[in-house]
Short mmCIF file of C-alpha atoms in Angstrom, two decimals:
data_model
loop_
_atom_site.label_atom_id
_atom_site.label_comp_id
_atom_site.label_asym_id
_atom_site.label_seq_id
_atom_site.Cartn_x
_atom_site.Cartn_y
_atom_site.Cartn_z
CA UNK B 1 0.42 39.19 -75.19
CA UNK B 2 3.15 41.19 -73.27
CA UNK B 3 2.67 43.05 -69.87
CA UNK B 4 5.30 45.32 -68.44
CA UNK B 5 6.08 45.26 -64.87
CA UNK B 6 5.12 48.81 -64.33
CA UNK B 7 1.65 48.28 -65.63
CA UNK B 8 1.14 44.80 -63.97
CA UNK B 9 -1.20 44.32 -61.15
CA UNK B 10 -2.17 40.69 -60.73
CA UNK B 11 -5.67 40.37 -59.68
CA UNK B 12 -5.44 37.41 -57.14
CA UNK B 13 -9.05 37.33 -56.65
CA UNK B 14 -10.86 37.94 -60.08
CA UNK B 15 -10.09 37.10 -63.71
CA UNK B 16 -6.68 37.41 -65.33
CA UNK B 17 -6.24 36.67 -69.16
CA UNK B 18 -9.56 34.72 -69.06
CA UNK B 19 -8.50 32.37 -66.08
CA UNK B 20 -9.54 32.50 -62.46
CA UNK B 21 -7.11 32.38 -59.77
CA UNK B 22 -7.57 32.20 -56.07
CA UNK B 23 -5.81 34.45 -53.25
CA UNK B 24 -6.92 36.99 -50.69
CA UNK B 25 -5.15 40.06 -51.95
CA UNK B 26 -3.40 41.94 -54.82
CA UNK B 27 0.02 41.12 -55.69
CA UNK B 28 2.04 43.60 -57.67
CA UNK B 29 5.11 42.67 -59.83
CA UNK B 30 7.30 44.80 -57.76
CA UNK B 31 6.38 42.77 -54.77
CA UNK B 32 7.69 39.48 -56.47
CA UNK B 33 11.07 40.32 -57.63
CA UNK B 34 12.22 36.68 -57.66
CA UNK B 35 9.36 36.13 -60.48
CA UNK B 36 10.39 38.90 -62.56
CA UNK B 37 13.97 38.74 -63.82
CA UNK B 38 13.18 41.40 -66.38
CA UNK B 39 10.93 44.29 -67.01
CA UNK B 40 8.75 42.50 -69.41
CA UNK B 41 6.68 39.52 -68.28
CA UNK B 42 5.11 37.04 -70.69
CA UNK B 43 1.62 35.07 -70.40
CA UNK B 44 3.66 32.05 -69.59
CA UNK B 45 5.70 33.78 -66.73
CA UNK B 46 2.46 35.10 -65.24
CA UNK B 47 0.89 31.65 -65.24
CA UNK B 48 3.97 30.31 -63.21
CA UNK B 49 3.71 33.18 -60.73
CA UNK B 50 0.17 32.39 -60.11
CA UNK B 51 0.66 28.71 -59.93
CA UNK B 52 3.60 29.21 -57.45
CA UNK B 53 1.37 31.41 -55.31
CA UNK B 54 -1.33 28.71 -55.34
CA UNK B 55 1.15 26.23 -54.13
CA UNK B 56 2.27 28.40 -51.28
CA UNK B 57 -1.17 29.05 -50.33
CA UNK B 58 -1.97 25.29 -50.24
CA UNK B 59 1.06 24.66 -48.20
CA UNK B 60 0.07 27.32 -45.51
CA UNK B 61 -3.37 26.08 -45.35
CA UNK B 62 -2.20 22.64 -44.83
CA UNK B 63 0.11 23.95 -41.99
CA UNK B 64 -2.74 25.89 -40.55
CA UNK B 65 -4.97 22.86 -40.47
CA UNK B 66 -2.18 20.79 -38.90
CA UNK B 67 -1.84 23.38 -36.01
CA UNK B 68 -5.54 23.51 -35.60
CA UNK B 69 -5.57 19.60 -35.20
CA UNK B 70 -2.73 19.76 -32.59
CA UNK B 71 -4.48 22.28 -30.75
CA UNK B 72 -7.75 20.31 -30.60
CA UNK B 73 -5.82 17.20 -29.62
CA UNK B 74 -3.88 18.93 -26.93
CA UNK B 75 -7.21 20.38 -25.51
CA UNK B 76 -8.61 16.69 -25.60
CA UNK B 77 -5.64 15.48 -23.74
CA UNK B 78 -5.95 18.09 -21.17
CA UNK B 79 -9.40 17.15 -20.55
CA UNK B 80 -8.60 13.52 -20.18
CA UNK B 81 -5.75 14.41 -17.89
CA UNK B 82 -8.18 16.47 -15.54
CA UNK B 83 -10.64 13.48 -15.53
CA UNK B 84 -7.87 11.07 -14.60
CA UNK B 85 -6.58 13.22 -11.89
CA UNK B 86 -10.23 13.61 -10.56
CA UNK B 87 -10.63 9.87 -10.69
CA UNK B 88 -7.36 9.30 -8.74
CA UNK B 89 -8.27 11.78 -6.07
CA UNK B 90 -11.57 9.83 -5.54
CA UNK B 91 -9.82 6.54 -5.44
CA UNK B 92 -7.53 7.93 -2.64
CA UNK B 93 -10.36 9.10 -0.66
CA UNK B 94 -12.27 5.76 -0.87
CA UNK B 95 -9.33 3.13 -0.50
CA UNK B 96 -8.93 1.83 3.04
CA UNK B 97 -5.33 1.85 3.99
CA UNK B 98 -3.80 -1.64 4.61
CA UNK B 99 -3.82 -2.63 8.29
CA UNK B 100 -2.86 -5.85 10.26
CA UNK B 101 -2.91 -6.85 14.01
CA UNK B 102 -0.90 -8.94 16.38
CA UNK B 103 -1.09 -9.54 20.36
CA UNK B 104 1.61 -8.11 22.32
CA UNK B 105 1.76 -11.25 25.11
CA UNK B 106 2.59 -9.94 28.63
CA UNK B 107 1.87 -6.31 28.11
CA UNK B 108 -1.09 -4.03 28.90
CA UNK B 109 -0.24 -1.56 26.00
CA UNK B 110 1.27 -1.62 22.43
CA UNK B 111 4.74 -0.74 21.60
CA UNK B 112 5.55 2.87 20.92
CA UNK B 113 6.00 2.22 17.15
CA UNK B 114 4.87 4.59 14.51
CA UNK B 115 1.51 3.51 13.02
CA UNK B 116 0.76 1.15 15.92
CA UNK B 117 -2.25 1.74 18.03
CA UNK B 118 -4.04 -0.17 20.82
CA UNK B 119 -7.33 -2.07 19.91
CA UNK B 120 -7.91 -3.29 23.42
CA UNK B 121 -6.18 -4.85 26.42
CA UNK B 122 -7.01 -7.88 28.13
CA UNK B 123 -6.02 -11.15 30.07
CA UNK B 124 -4.27 -14.24 28.51
CA UNK B 125 -6.76 -17.23 28.40
CA UNK B 126 -6.62 -20.83 27.14
CA UNK B 127 -7.02 -24.45 28.06
CA UNK B 128 -5.91 -25.70 31.51
CA UNK B 129 -2.86 -27.47 31.47
CA UNK B 130 -4.31 -31.02 32.25
CA UNK B 131 -7.17 -30.79 29.98
CA UNK B 132 -7.12 -32.98 26.74
CA UNK B 133 -9.80 -30.99 24.97
CA UNK B 134 -10.89 -27.30 24.45
CA UNK B 135 -8.80 -25.22 22.24
CA UNK B 136 -4.86 -25.51 21.87
CA UNK B 137 -4.54 -21.68 20.88
CA UNK B 138 -3.84 -19.10 23.43
CA UNK B 139 -6.37 -15.83 23.29
CA UNK B 140 -6.37 -12.33 24.41
CA UNK B 141 -9.68 -12.01 26.46
CA UNK B 142 -10.93 -8.50 26.88
CA UNK B 143 -11.58 -7.14 30.32
CA UNK B 144 -15.33 -6.25 29.40
CA UNK B 145 -16.93 -9.36 28.04
CA UNK B 146 -20.39 -9.28 26.14
CA UNK B 147 -22.59 -12.45 27.19
CA UNK B 148 -24.15 -14.51 24.51
CA UNK B 149 -27.93 -14.35 23.98
CA UNK B 150 -29.76 -16.05 26.85
CA UNK B 151 -31.43 -18.31 24.32
CA UNK B 152 -27.96 -19.88 22.99
CA UNK B 153 -27.62 -22.73 22.90
CA UNK B 154 -30.89 -24.53 22.82
CA UNK B 155 -29.36 -27.74 23.90
CA UNK B 156 -25.77 -29.41 24.43
CA UNK B 157 -24.88 -32.88 23.79
CA UNK B 158 -24.84 -34.79 27.00
CA UNK B 159 -24.12 -31.57 28.84
CA UNK B 160 -20.70 -31.64 27.61
CA UNK B 161 -18.69 -28.47 27.17
CA UNK B 162 -15.22 -26.92 26.33
CA UNK B 163 -13.70 -24.63 28.80
CA UNK B 164 -11.39 -21.45 28.82
CA UNK B 165 -9.17 -20.54 31.64
CA UNK B 166 -6.99 -17.68 32.63
CA UNK B 167 -3.04 -17.99 32.61
CA UNK B 168 -0.37 -17.92 34.95
CA UNK B 169 3.54 -17.28 34.51
CA UNK B 170 5.37 -20.39 35.60
CA UNK B 171 8.92 -18.56 36.19
CA UNK B 172 10.26 -15.23 37.39
CA UNK B 173 11.79 -12.82 35.29
CA UNK B 174 12.36 -9.11 35.91
CA UNK B 175 9.12 -7.54 37.13
CA UNK B 176 6.97 -10.86 37.04
CA UNK B 177 7.01 -13.82 39.47
CA UNK B 178 5.71 -17.36 39.39
CA UNK B 179 1.83 -17.60 39.42
CA UNK B 180 1.39 -13.94 38.56
CA UNK B 181 -1.54 -13.61 35.80
CA UNK B 182 -0.27 -12.15 32.50
CA UNK B 183 -2.01 -9.36 30.56
CA UNK B 184 -2.15 -9.00 26.72
CA UNK B 185 -2.63 -6.16 24.36
CA UNK B 186 -4.27 -6.47 20.72
CA UNK B 187 -2.38 -4.01 18.62
CA UNK B 188 -3.33 -2.42 15.03
CA UNK B 189 -0.55 -1.37 12.68
CA UNK B 190 -0.87 0.67 9.41
CA UNK B 191 0.96 -2.08 7.57
CA UNK B 192 -0.35 -5.00 5.61
CA UNK B 193 1.49 -7.95 7.37
CA UNK B 194 2.66 -8.87 10.74
CA UNK B 195 4.73 -12.00 11.62
CA UNK B 196 6.28 -13.62 14.70
CA UNK B 197 9.80 -14.92 14.07
CA UNK B 198 11.06 -17.47 16.51
CA UNK B 199 14.75 -17.60 17.48
CA UNK B 200 15.33 -14.06 16.04
CA UNK B 201 15.78 -10.74 17.80
CA UNK B 202 15.85 -8.52 14.72
CA UNK B 203 13.43 -8.29 11.72
CA UNK B 204 14.46 -8.91 8.12
CA UNK B 205 15.71 -5.82 5.94
CA UNK B 206 12.53 -3.67 5.12
CA UNK B 207 10.61 -4.78 8.10
CA UNK B 208 9.63 -2.77 11.21
CA UNK B 209 10.39 -4.35 14.67
CA UNK B 210 7.20 -4.17 16.95
CA UNK B 211 8.58 -6.07 19.91
CA UNK B 212 11.20 -8.70 20.90
CA UNK B 213 10.99 -11.28 23.48
CA UNK B 214 11.18 -14.99 24.47
CA UNK B 215 9.14 -17.87 23.20
CA UNK B 216 6.60 -19.47 25.76
CA UNK B 217 4.67 -22.75 25.62
CA UNK B 218 3.27 -25.59 27.72
CA UNK B 219 5.41 -27.89 29.92
CA UNK B 220 6.55 -30.96 28.18
CA UNK B 221 4.43 -33.14 30.45
CA UNK B 222 1.22 -31.12 29.99
CA UNK B 223 -1.29 -31.39 27.01
CA UNK B 224 0.01 -29.38 24.17
CA UNK B 225 -0.76 -25.71 23.33
CA UNK B 226 0.54 -23.19 21.01
CA UNK B 227 3.81 -21.12 21.18
CA UNK B 228 3.56 -17.38 21.82
CA UNK B 229 6.09 -14.56 21.89
CA UNK B 230 6.23 -12.79 25.58
CA UNK B 231 7.40 -9.27 25.45
CA UNK B 232 10.92 -8.93 27.02
CA UNK B 233 9.50 -6.44 29.51
CA UNK B 234 6.49 -8.33 30.77
CA UNK B 235 3.81 -7.11 33.27
CA UNK B 236 1.35 -8.82 35.51
CA UNK B 237 -2.19 -7.91 36.29
CA UNK B 238 -2.57 -6.12 39.64
CA UNK B 239 -4.36 -7.96 42.42
CA UNK B 240 -3.58 -11.23 40.96
CA UNK B 241 -0.07 -11.77 42.26
CA UNK B 242 0.94 -15.38 43.62
CA UNK B 243 -2.46 -16.94 43.19
CA UNK B 244 -1.67 -20.50 42.22
CA UNK B 245 -4.94 -21.20 40.21
CA UNK B 246 -2.92 -22.66 37.13
CA UNK B 247 -5.17 -22.56 34.05
CA UNK B 248 -3.11 -21.98 30.90
CA UNK B 249 0.44 -22.35 32.34
CA UNK B 250 3.38 -20.60 30.48
CA UNK B 251 6.76 -21.99 30.56
CA UNK B 252 10.11 -20.61 28.67
CA UNK B 253 10.85 -22.97 25.60
CA UNK B 254 14.35 -24.61 25.43
CA UNK B 255 15.96 -25.97 22.34
CA UNK B 256 16.59 -29.53 22.14
CA UNK B 257 19.18 -31.09 19.90
CA UNK B 258 18.73 -33.99 17.56
CA UNK B 259 16.19 -33.36 14.58
CA UNK B 260 16.85 -29.68 15.48
CA UNK B 261 20.42 -28.96 14.22
CA UNK B 262 23.06 -27.93 16.79
CA UNK B 263 24.79 -25.84 15.74
CA UNK B 264 23.42 -23.33 15.17
CA UNK B 265 20.98 -24.08 17.93
CA UNK B 266 22.37 -24.86 21.45
CA UNK B 267 20.88 -27.74 23.64
CA UNK B 268 18.93 -26.39 26.42
CA UNK B 269 19.20 -22.74 25.48
CA UNK B 270 16.18 -20.64 25.77
CA UNK B 271 14.41 -19.51 22.34
CA UNK B 272 14.06 -15.71 21.62
CA UNK B 273 11.51 -14.22 19.28
CA UNK B 274 10.39 -11.02 17.55
CA UNK B 275 7.19 -9.57 15.94
CA UNK B 276 7.63 -7.60 12.75
CA UNK B 277 5.35 -5.71 10.39
CA UNK B 278 5.65 -4.48 6.82
#
């Protein structure tokens, strides 16, 4: 069977030469010059044209399907991203920022350092210098103590108790004098760690200096207590000047050579200190 180009209309949806082909429109031989090198088209050539069109249609459908899949996946990823952003925002609102605290010994207020605030101010307290027992640590006692319940304790063994006393400077320096009562301030910082470093006046790289000062402890002939870092600009409690009541007595600390290497330390030199946060 021979079909001329001028008479040919390929019915893409319908029947052609007893065979069914699939498409969505009519294609004329004039529209497909690459398939018709001559004015006469045989059955074999026509079959090739139909097959080629079917292949292109299949390829286009595959590409469309791939694009639809990509669009669907993109929408899914956007939905997941929105959900994760919402979860992150909720976590930020619920997470408590890291904080830590330290005591500014010898001061009524906290240093003017960004992120540092006063929790409370008080008076330095501890064991009296000639007492064996009680606690060895030094405390910052608030100005407004709350009493324990009247029913506590029910009984005490042999009427024996521990004691806590106030404190006194045992030296004069700048604004303070011997027997003045020292204040203290408990400070909170918006950083996770605070540390007191003895024998240093500056903090390690990446740390923030809260304050610097001198190391204090008990006199060598007294019962032991802990070391504290006194602010280099110490204050005293008003109305308590030069009352020799002792209690927790505070002395400057000196280096002693021997097991302590000299140099770098120097015999009888006072020891500095610094409080750092990060």
